PDB file of C-alpha atoms and ligand atoms in Angstrom:
ATOM      1  CA  MET W   1       0.000   0.000   0.000  1.00 48.00           C
ATOM      2  CA  SER W   2       1.316   3.466  -0.839  1.00 56.00           C
ATOM      3  CA  GLN W   3       2.129   5.906   1.956  1.00 59.00           C
ATOM      4  CA  PRO W   4       0.591   9.365   2.223  1.00 62.00           C
ATOM      5  CA  ILE W   5       3.154  11.972   1.174  1.00 70.00           C
ATOM      6  CA  ALA W   6       5.105  13.508   4.002  1.00 71.00           C
ATOM      7  CA  GLU W   7       4.430  17.241   4.594  1.00 65.00           C
ATOM      8  CA  GLN W   8       8.092  17.923   5.314  1.00 69.00           C
ATOM      9  CA  ASP W   9       9.247  16.315   2.044  1.00 85.00           C
ATOM     10  CA  PHE W  10       7.063  18.517  -0.141  1.00 94.00           C
ATOM     11  CA  PRO W  11       6.319  21.940   1.320  1.00 95.00           C
ATOM     12  CA  VAL W  12       3.103  23.609   0.164  1.00 97.00           C
ATOM     13  CA  LEU W  13       3.519  26.553  -2.191  1.00 98.00           C
ATOM     14  CA  PHE W  14      -0.184  27.210  -2.896  1.00 98.00           C
ATOM     15  CA  THR W  15      -3.075  25.630  -1.022  1.00 98.00           C
ATOM     16  CA  ALA W  16      -6.154  24.265  -2.778  1.00 98.00           C
ATOM     17  CA  GLU W  17      -8.056  27.262  -1.369  1.00 98.00           C
ATOM     18  CA  GLN W  18      -5.615  29.804  -2.801  1.00 98.00           C
ATOM     19  CA  ILE W  19      -5.762  28.067  -6.173  1.00 98.00           C
ATOM     20  CA  ALA W  20      -9.571  28.024  -6.133  1.00 98.00           C
ATOM     21  CA  ARG W  21      -9.752  31.731  -5.299  1.00 98.00           C
ATOM     22  CA  ARG W  22      -7.357  32.704  -8.077  1.00 98.00           C
ATOM     23  CA  THR W  23      -9.082  30.387 -10.557  1.00 98.00           C
ATOM     24  CA  ALA W  24     -12.437  32.037  -9.811  1.00 98.00           C
ATOM     25  CA  GLU W  25     -10.895  35.448 -10.533  1.00 98.00           C
ATOM     26  CA  ILE W  26      -9.534  34.232 -13.873  1.00 98.00           C
ATOM     27  CA  GLY W  27     -12.952  32.771 -14.729  1.00 98.00           C
ATOM     28  CA  GLN W  28     -14.595  36.148 -14.056  1.00 98.00           C
ATOM     29  CA  GLN W  29     -12.010  37.878 -16.207  1.00 98.00           C
ATOM     30  CA  ILE W  30     -12.705  35.477 -19.101  1.00 98.00           C
ATOM     31  CA  ASP W  31     -16.472  36.021 -18.683  1.00 98.00           C
ATOM     32  CA  ALA W  32     -15.944  39.778 -18.895  1.00 98.00           C
ATOM     33  CA  ASP W  33     -13.505  39.627 -21.833  1.00 98.00           C
ATOM     34  CA  PHE W  34     -15.759  37.346 -23.899  1.00 98.00           C
ATOM     35  CA  ALA W  35     -19.198  38.542 -22.774  1.00 98.00           C
ATOM     36  CA  GLY W  36     -21.835  37.546 -25.343  1.00 98.00           C
ATOM     37  CA  GLU W  37     -19.389  35.215 -27.120  1.00 98.00           C
ATOM     38  CA  SER W  38     -18.263  31.630 -26.712  1.00 98.00           C
ATOM     39  CA  VAL W  39     -14.820  30.189 -26.045  1.00 98.00           C
ATOM     40  CA  VAL W  40     -13.030  26.896 -26.603  1.00 98.00           C
ATOM     41  CA  LEU W  41     -10.781  25.853 -23.742  1.00 98.00           C
ATOM     42  CA  VAL W  42      -7.882  23.860 -25.192  1.00 98.00           C
ATOM     43  CA  GLY W  43      -6.101  21.943 -22.446  1.00 98.00           C
ATOM     44  CA  VAL W  44      -2.545  20.698 -22.785  1.00 98.00           C
ATOM     45  CA  LEU W  45      -2.537  17.109 -21.578  1.00 97.00           C
ATOM     46  CA  LYS W  46      -1.950  15.878 -19.056  1.00 96.00           C
ATOM     47  CA  GLY W  47      -0.837  18.602 -16.656  1.00 97.00           C
ATOM     48  CA  ALA W  48      -3.519  21.169 -17.470  1.00 98.00           C
ATOM     49  CA  ALA W  49      -6.457  18.766 -17.075  1.00 98.00           C
ATOM     50  CA  VAL W  50      -7.017  19.622 -13.405  1.00 98.00           C
ATOM     51  CA  PHE W  51      -6.785  23.397 -13.894  1.00 98.00           C
ATOM     52  CA  LEU W  52      -9.030  23.239 -16.983  1.00 98.00           C
ATOM     53  CA  SER W  53     -11.728  21.335 -15.152  1.00 98.00           C
ATOM     54  CA  ASP W  54     -11.792  23.845 -12.284  1.00 98.00           C
ATOM     55  CA  LEU W  55     -11.450  26.910 -14.512  1.00 98.00           C
ATOM     56  CA  ALA W  56     -14.265  25.757 -16.812  1.00 98.00           C
ATOM     57  CA  ARG W  57     -16.636  25.628 -13.836  1.00 98.00           C
ATOM     58  CA  GLN W  58     -15.837  29.257 -13.024  1.00 98.00           C
ATOM     59  CA  ILE W  59     -16.834  30.357 -16.530  1.00 98.00           C
ATOM     60  CA  SER W  60     -20.479  31.255 -17.231  1.00 98.00           C
ATOM     61  CA  ILE W  61     -20.349  32.044 -20.959  1.00 98.00           C
ATOM     62  CA  ASN W  62     -20.745  29.314 -23.587  1.00 98.00           C
ATOM     63  CA  CYS W  63     -17.686  27.131 -23.454  1.00 98.00           C
ATOM     64  CA  THR W  64     -16.486  23.883 -25.019  1.00 98.00           C
ATOM     65  CA  PHE W  65     -13.381  21.763 -24.385  1.00 97.00           C
ATOM     66  CA  ASP W  66     -10.679  20.383 -26.612  1.00 98.00           C
ATOM     67  CA  PHE W  67      -7.299  18.863 -25.763  1.00 98.00           C
ATOM     68  CA  VAL W  68      -3.856  18.628 -27.287  1.00 98.00           C
ATOM     69  CA  ALA W  69      -0.960  16.488 -26.128  1.00 97.00           C
ATOM     70  CA  VAL W  70       2.734  17.169 -26.589  1.00 94.00           C
ATOM     71  CA  SER W  71       5.898  15.359 -25.601  1.00 84.00           C
ATOM     72  CA  SER W  72       6.744  16.082 -21.979  1.00 59.00           C
ATOM     73  CA  TYR W  73       9.583  16.144 -19.490  1.00 52.00           C
ATOM     74  CA  GLY W  74       9.457  12.392 -18.970  1.00 48.00           C
ATOM     75  CA  LYS W  75      11.174  11.347 -15.781  1.00 48.00           C
ATOM     76  CA  HIS W  76      13.431  14.335 -15.447  1.00 54.00           C
ATOM     77  CA  GLN W  77      12.984  17.813 -14.066  1.00 56.00           C
ATOM     78  CA  ARG W  78      14.521  19.379 -17.172  1.00 59.00           C
ATOM     79  CA  SER W  79      13.033  19.656 -20.644  1.00 59.00           C
ATOM     80  CA  SER W  80      14.879  18.248 -23.644  1.00 62.00           C
ATOM     81  CA  GLY W  81      13.922  21.405 -25.535  1.00 70.00           C
ATOM     82  CA  ALA W  82      12.165  19.595 -28.369  1.00 82.00           C
ATOM     83  CA  VAL W  83       8.373  19.710 -28.521  1.00 89.00           C
ATOM     84  CA  LYS W  84       6.458  17.039 -30.421  1.00 91.00           C
ATOM     85  CA  LEU W  85       2.708  16.960 -31.092  1.00 95.00           C
ATOM     86  CA  ILE W  86       1.172  13.694 -29.902  1.00 94.00           C
ATOM     87  CA  LYS W  87      -2.495  14.624 -30.168  1.00 97.00           C
ATOM     88  CA  ASP W  88      -3.950  17.429 -32.285  1.00 96.00           C
ATOM     89  CA  LEU W  89      -7.218  19.317 -31.685  1.00 97.00           C
ATOM     90  CA  ASP W  90     -10.380  17.319 -32.419  1.00 96.00           C
ATOM     91  CA  GLN W  91     -12.217  20.364 -33.811  1.00 95.00           C
ATOM     92  CA  SER W  92     -10.930  23.059 -36.137  1.00 96.00           C
ATOM     93  CA  SER W  93     -10.115  26.307 -34.349  1.00 97.00           C
ATOM     94  CA  GLU W  94     -11.068  28.408 -37.384  1.00 98.00           C
ATOM     95  CA  GLY W  95     -13.088  31.492 -36.441  1.00 98.00           C
ATOM     96  CA  LYS W  96     -13.269  30.530 -32.756  1.00 98.00           C
ATOM     97  CA  ASN W  97     -12.131  32.176 -29.535  1.00 98.00           C
ATOM     98  CA  ILE W  98      -9.453  29.777 -28.359  1.00 98.00           C
ATOM     99  CA  ILE W  99      -8.020  29.813 -24.857  1.00 98.00           C
ATOM    100  CA  LEU W 100      -4.985  27.572 -24.586  1.00 98.00           C
ATOM    101  CA  VAL W 101      -4.914  26.285 -21.012  1.00 98.00           C
ATOM    102  CA  GLU W 102      -1.574  25.262 -19.507  1.00 98.00           C
ATOM    103  CA  ASP W 103      -0.524  24.233 -16.029  1.00 98.00           C
ATOM    104  CA  ILE W 104       2.762  26.120 -16.127  1.00 97.00           C
ATOM    105  CA  LEU W 105       4.594  28.423 -18.491  1.00 97.00           C
ATOM    106  CA  ASP W 106       8.256  27.546 -18.042  1.00 95.00           C
ATOM    107  CA  THR W 107      10.689  27.927 -20.963  1.00 95.00           C
ATOM    108  CA  GLY W 108       7.676  28.773 -23.127  1.00 96.00           C
ATOM    109  CA  LEU W 109       8.700  26.264 -25.806  1.00 95.00           C
ATOM    110  CA  THR W 110       5.488  24.248 -25.480  1.00 95.00           C
ATOM    111  CA  VAL W 111       3.115  27.203 -25.655  1.00 97.00           C
ATOM    112  CA  ALA W 112       5.092  28.902 -28.451  1.00 96.00           C
ATOM    113  CA  PHE W 113       4.872  25.664 -30.462  1.00 96.00           C
ATOM    114  CA  LEU W 114       1.133  25.278 -29.830  1.00 97.00           C
ATOM    115  CA  ARG W 115       0.405  28.941 -30.508  1.00 97.00           C
ATOM    116  CA  LYS W 116       2.022  28.641 -33.929  1.00 96.00           C
ATOM    117  CA  LEU W 117       0.086  25.453 -34.654  1.00 96.00           C
ATOM    118  CA  ILE W 118      -3.294  26.906 -33.640  1.00 97.00           C
ATOM    119  CA  LEU W 119      -2.723  30.209 -35.473  1.00 97.00           C
ATOM    120  CA  GLN W 120      -2.296  28.267 -38.723  1.00 96.00           C
ATOM    121  CA  HIS W 121      -6.018  27.430 -38.436  1.00 95.00           C
ATOM    122  CA  ARG W 122      -7.039  31.105 -38.189  1.00 98.00           C
ATOM    123  CA  PRO W 123      -8.909  31.318 -34.894  1.00 98.00           C
ATOM    124  CA  ARG W 124     -10.875  34.504 -34.212  1.00 98.00           C
ATOM    125  CA  THR W 125      -8.779  35.093 -31.084  1.00 98.00           C
ATOM    126  CA  LEU W 126      -6.115  33.118 -29.256  1.00 98.00           C
ATOM    127  CA  LYS W 127      -5.387  33.673 -25.565  1.00 98.00           C
ATOM    128  CA  ILE W 128      -3.140  31.811 -23.187  1.00 98.00           C
ATOM    129  CA  ALA W 129      -4.148  30.861 -19.649  1.00 98.00           C
ATOM    130  CA  ALA W 130      -1.444  29.425 -17.399  1.00 98.00           C
ATOM    131  CA  LEU W 131      -1.958  28.680 -13.739  1.00 98.00           C
ATOM    132  CA  LEU W 132       1.736  29.186 -12.977  1.00 98.00           C
ATOM    133  CA  ASP W 133       4.399  31.270 -14.626  1.00 98.00           C
ATOM    134  CA  LYS W 134       8.174  30.833 -14.209  1.00 97.00           C
ATOM    135  CA  PRO W 135       9.427  33.850 -16.188  1.00 96.00           C
ATOM    136  CA  SER W 136      13.061  33.346 -15.133  1.00 95.00           C
ATOM    137  CA  ARG W 137      13.256  30.178 -17.245  1.00 93.00           C
ATOM    138  CA  ARG W 138      11.848  31.670 -20.430  1.00 95.00           C
ATOM    139  CA  LEU W 139      13.531  30.849 -23.756  1.00 94.00           C
ATOM    140  CA  GLU W 140      10.644  31.980 -25.983  1.00 95.00           C
ATOM    141  CA  ASN W 141       9.229  35.493 -26.002  1.00 95.00           C
ATOM    142  CA  ILE W 142       5.749  34.568 -24.790  1.00 97.00           C
ATOM    143  CA  ASP W 143       3.445  35.606 -21.966  1.00 96.00           C
ATOM    144  CA  ALA W 144       0.150  34.384 -20.545  1.00 98.00           C
ATOM    145  CA  ASP W 145      -2.939  36.561 -21.019  1.00 98.00           C
ATOM    146  CA  TYR W 146      -4.408  34.951 -17.904  1.00 98.00           C
ATOM    147  CA  SER W 147      -1.842  34.001 -15.295  1.00 98.00           C
ATOM    148  CA  GLY W 148      -2.537  32.490 -11.881  1.00 98.00           C
ATOM    149  CA  PHE W 149       0.701  32.935  -9.945  1.00 98.00           C
ATOM    150  CA  THR W 150       4.253  33.914 -10.825  1.00 98.00           C
ATOM    151  CA  ILE W 151       6.829  31.684  -9.136  1.00 98.00           C
ATOM    152  CA  PRO W 152      10.631  31.538  -8.922  1.00 96.00           C
ATOM    153  CA  ASN W 153      12.664  28.795 -10.542  1.00 95.00           C
ATOM    154  CA  HIS W 154      11.464  25.842  -8.454  1.00 95.00           C
ATOM    155  CA  PHE W 155      10.129  22.501  -9.635  1.00 96.00           C
ATOM    156  CA  VAL W 156       6.567  22.031  -8.419  1.00 97.00           C
ATOM    157  CA  ILE W 157       4.158  19.108  -8.200  1.00 97.00           C
ATOM    158  CA  GLY W 158       0.453  18.614  -7.569  1.00 97.00           C
ATOM    159  CA  TYR W 159      -2.788  20.018  -8.988  1.00 98.00           C
ATOM    160  CA  GLY W 160      -2.093  18.273 -12.305  1.00 98.00           C
ATOM    161  CA  MET W 161       1.675  18.686 -12.293  1.00 97.00           C
ATOM    162  CA  ASP W 162       3.851  15.619 -12.067  1.00 95.00           C
ATOM    163  CA  TYR W 163       7.238  14.288 -11.285  1.00 94.00           C
ATOM    164  CA  ALA W 164       7.756  11.129 -13.360  1.00 92.00           C
ATOM    165  CA  GLU W 165       3.936  10.978 -13.754  1.00 94.00           C
ATOM    166  CA  ARG W 166       3.338  10.944  -9.990  1.00 94.00           C
ATOM    167  CA  PHE W 167       1.680  13.498  -7.694  1.00 95.00           C
ATOM    168  CA  ARG W 168      -0.770  14.934 -10.250  1.00 97.00           C
ATOM    169  CA  ASN W 169      -3.608  14.140  -7.856  1.00 97.00           C
ATOM    170  CA  LEU W 170      -2.355  16.271  -4.955  1.00 96.00           C
ATOM    171  CA  PRO W 171      -4.958  18.980  -4.282  1.00 97.00           C
ATOM    172  CA  ASP W 172      -2.386  21.702  -3.588  1.00 97.00           C
ATOM    173  CA  ILE W 173       0.807  22.799  -5.320  1.00 98.00           C
ATOM    174  CA  ARG W 174       4.004  21.686  -3.589  1.00 97.00           C
ATOM    175  CA  LEU W 175       7.728  22.200  -3.989  1.00 96.00           C
ATOM    176  CA  MET W 176       9.794  19.260  -5.202  1.00 93.00           C
ATOM    177  CA  PRO W 177      13.265  19.185  -3.630  1.00 88.00           C
ATOM    178  CA  PRO W 178      15.967  19.166  -6.359  1.00 85.00           C
ATOM    179  CA  ASP W 179      17.626  16.081  -4.832  1.00 83.00           C
ATOM    180  CA  TYR W 180      14.463  13.945  -4.769  1.00 81.00           C
ATOM    181  CA  PRO W 181      15.303  10.379  -5.910  1.00 77.00           C
ATOM    182  CA  GLU W 182      13.730   9.075  -9.131  1.00 71.00           C
TER     183      GLU W 182
HETATM  184  P1  LIG E   1       7.887  24.690 -21.165  1.00 52.64           P
HETATM  185  O1  LIG E   1       7.721  24.169 -22.550  1.00 52.64           O
HETATM  186  O2  LIG E   1       9.316  24.698 -20.727  1.00 52.64           O
HETATM  187  O3  LIG E   1       7.220  26.036 -20.959  1.00 52.64           O
HETATM  188  O4  LIG E   1       7.242  23.685 -20.171  1.00 52.64           O
HETATM  189  C1  LIG E   1       6.031  23.187 -20.387  1.00 52.64           C
HETATM  190  C2  LIG E   1       5.733  21.963 -19.552  1.00 52.64           C
HETATM  191  O5  LIG E   1       6.791  21.529 -18.720  1.00 52.64           O
HETATM  192  C3  LIG E   1       4.613  22.285 -18.622  1.00 52.64           C
HETATM  193  O6  LIG E   1       3.384  22.158 -19.278  1.00 52.64           O
HETATM  194  C4  LIG E   1       4.783  21.220 -17.585  1.00 52.64           C
HETATM  195  O7  LIG E   1       4.155  20.037 -17.999  1.00 52.64           O
HETATM  196  C5  LIG E   1       6.259  20.994 -17.537  1.00 52.64           C
HETATM  197  N1  LIG E   1       6.833  21.686 -16.365  1.00 52.64           N
HETATM  198  C6  LIG E   1       7.552  22.824 -16.345  1.00 52.64           C
HETATM  199  N2  LIG E   1       7.891  23.171 -15.101  1.00 52.64           N
HETATM  200  C7  LIG E   1       7.355  22.226 -14.308  1.00 52.64           C
HETATM  201  C8  LIG E   1       7.327  22.024 -12.884  1.00 52.64           C
HETATM  202  O8  LIG E   1       7.880  22.799 -12.075  1.00 52.64           O
HETATM  203  N3  LIG E   1       6.663  20.932 -12.451  1.00 52.64           N
HETATM  204  C9  LIG E   1       6.038  20.062 -13.280  1.00 52.64           C
HETATM  205  N4  LIG E   1       6.022  20.204 -14.606  1.00 52.64           N
HETATM  206  C10 LIG E   1       6.680  21.280 -15.110  1.00 52.64           C
HETATM  207 MG1  LIG E   2       2.250  20.265 -19.312  1.00 52.64          MG
END
């Protein structure tokens, strides 16, 4: 049987309550920005699935979901730099208000790649929503239109974010020590 995670191993950075409060604010902002229109939330699998599901329920305007998947970090805390599309959008984004939903904007390579891909299909608008933002790691000139929290260069887990596919189910966002064994 697996053990509950030890508090002292993974200190909390943002509690579930803090995340919920910020997510509600972002939802209100989206409602205001797109009043009278509809939006498509495009989640980046798998990390953004948790944020998307909570954010969507804070949005009152007409809203549909789609998902894309790209190659990820794998087991390591560092990206290889290359982004590969594993799953494309199900529906065309032509003429639609697309909000690309990410868990975390880090180097920006993933979102820059997806932005380019989606823009090829001529959406009406394209916005980026990222729960977390690590601007100090940025390699691409890209920013989130809707950003939850800005954080320093720390590796985080929980609320959709993983380390070697684990910890996505933690309700709050926690710090992963750099020397954590694989
Ligand atoms: P980027 O392409 O470097 O911006 O990183 C994009 C992806 O890397 C994110 O969608 C996450 O899946 C992953 N990532 C970046 N930083 C972290 C982290 O601190 N914890 C977990 N995943 C991360
Ligand atoms: Mg991700």
